[in-house]
């Protein structure tokens, strides 16, 4: 006998007794990886890492204090009044990345992506809109010329604090300054302090003071390795400093790895980025204190120095699009690797956690700002209508007057009617202009309030008004993905497909 139709019971999901209904765990926004360009980790064979400010997260306040203390005696030897230098309260909370030093005028500036200067300071005095316009808006600013210096690393923030503090203090005492010479002296003294150990030796003597040891870093590298990724370290730091730093970060982090060198299939120090991406410097092999030309194939466990992009790709035997490089320096690590190669890029931006928190705190202000923009658009539509109406009525009045003059009649009634209606249109134009001024004033006030949530002097690191800042524009253009620290990748699959959000043009909004 043929079987009858089987009745199926509709089951609810999840199945009772098998799955516990819970909300999916979401990664906190402060620890997310953000995407500018689609990136399939399944197509990445090698993942390279910078060390300083990437694997090693520095305590920025302590590093700035150390750099300033190391530079003061060196500036004094160049003729700067040491008593004044010692008495300055250095504004280490003043600088952010992405600022532009105007060495001719002694100003510190912030631009948007179109190189338009929106904010500026001379010492700690904010430049007025009139000063900004006269100095920077009548001619195009050219950041790549000798007049300017771009601050694109955390390492360089102490230079801005020194420059700003000296301009402020010396000019208050009417001490004459040559702004360009001052900045050159600061830069050279900072470099000298790094070469002579005034900074690096102090860091190594007290690593817990200067370095945050991230307990999730080792598991993150382990997870990538377990998924079949091969890892390399590519740093500008020299071997003695690299060995001490990496041992502190990873040396005893996981029993599976006897030393930090076991996490990496290749270690290259003293890479001299960005020259690594641009020049054909030879790769050297370290043998104790001696260096000799590297032999191929490259070996795991050997320490290499120098080298260049082309020879490294040849040694790895893969195309650049199968390499992901993780760094913090927009020029040395990200911009150059993107311009000179097909390497995929991830940028570590320590400031992202504070940036995201500030953005979350401003949700209501951003919504109100969007409403004001919409209200401005509506008022401008109305303004255009009444302005055109006023012009049309004026023309009709003139035509009627001309007709009456020529004896063609038309009557005075229509002229009076047009005059009354034109008066109403004129009053509407004046009323709408007043409303627009009110909206503009409220929007300006709101923009200042939003800026204060991010940074008291400069506002958002990545934005300037409604545009990406100059720094934000470089992040957007040259970093495939960006996040606040390497260990944020631990929450994602090593085969993650990172997808960028849809990028809408103005006509699509």
Coordinates of C-alpha atoms in Angstrom, one line a residue, residues 96-99 108-121 126 129 132 137 355 366 444 447-448 450-452 454-455 457-473:
X96 CA 48.1 65.2 17.3
X97 CA 49.3 63.5 14.2
X98 CA 48.5 65.0 10.8
X99 CA 49.6 68.6 11.7
X108 CA 51.2 74.8 13.5
X109 CA 48.3 73.9 11.1
X110 CA 45.6 71.4 10.5
X111 CA 44.3 70.8 6.9
X112 CA 41.5 68.9 5.3
X113 CA 42.0 66.4 2.5
X114 CA 42.0 69.3 -0.1
X115 CA 45.0 70.9 1.7
X116 CA 42.7 73.7 3.0
X117 CA 43.9 75.0 6.4
X118 CA 41.0 75.1 8.9
X119 CA 42.8 75.5 12.2
X120 CA 46.2 77.0 13.2
X121 CA 48.1 78.1 16.3
X126 CA 44.7 80.2 18.0
X129 CA 39.9 83.2 10.5
X132 CA 44.3 81.9 8.3
X137 CA 43.7 80.7 1.7
X355 CA 38.6 58.5 18.5
X366 CA 26.1 64.5 14.7
X444 CA 29.4 76.5 13.8
X447 CA 31.0 71.9 15.3
X448 CA 33.1 73.5 18.0
X450 CA 32.0 68.2 18.6
X451 CA 35.7 69.2 18.2
X452 CA 35.9 69.5 22.0
X454 CA 37.8 64.8 20.4
X455 CA 40.7 67.1 21.2
X457 CA 42.9 72.1 20.3
X458 CA 42.4 70.2 17.0
X459 CA 39.2 68.1 17.2
X460 CA 39.1 64.8 15.4
X461 CA 42.3 63.1 14.3
X462 CA 40.7 61.8 11.1
X463 CA 38.2 64.5 10.2
X464 CA 38.2 68.3 9.8
X465 CA 34.8 69.8 9.7
X466 CA 32.8 67.6 7.3
X467 CA 35.8 66.3 5.3
X468 CA 38.5 63.8 6.2
X469 CA 41.5 65.6 7.6
X470 CA 44.8 65.5 5.7
X471 CA 45.9 62.6 7.9
X472 CA 42.5 60.8 7.6
X473 CA 42.7 61.2 3.8

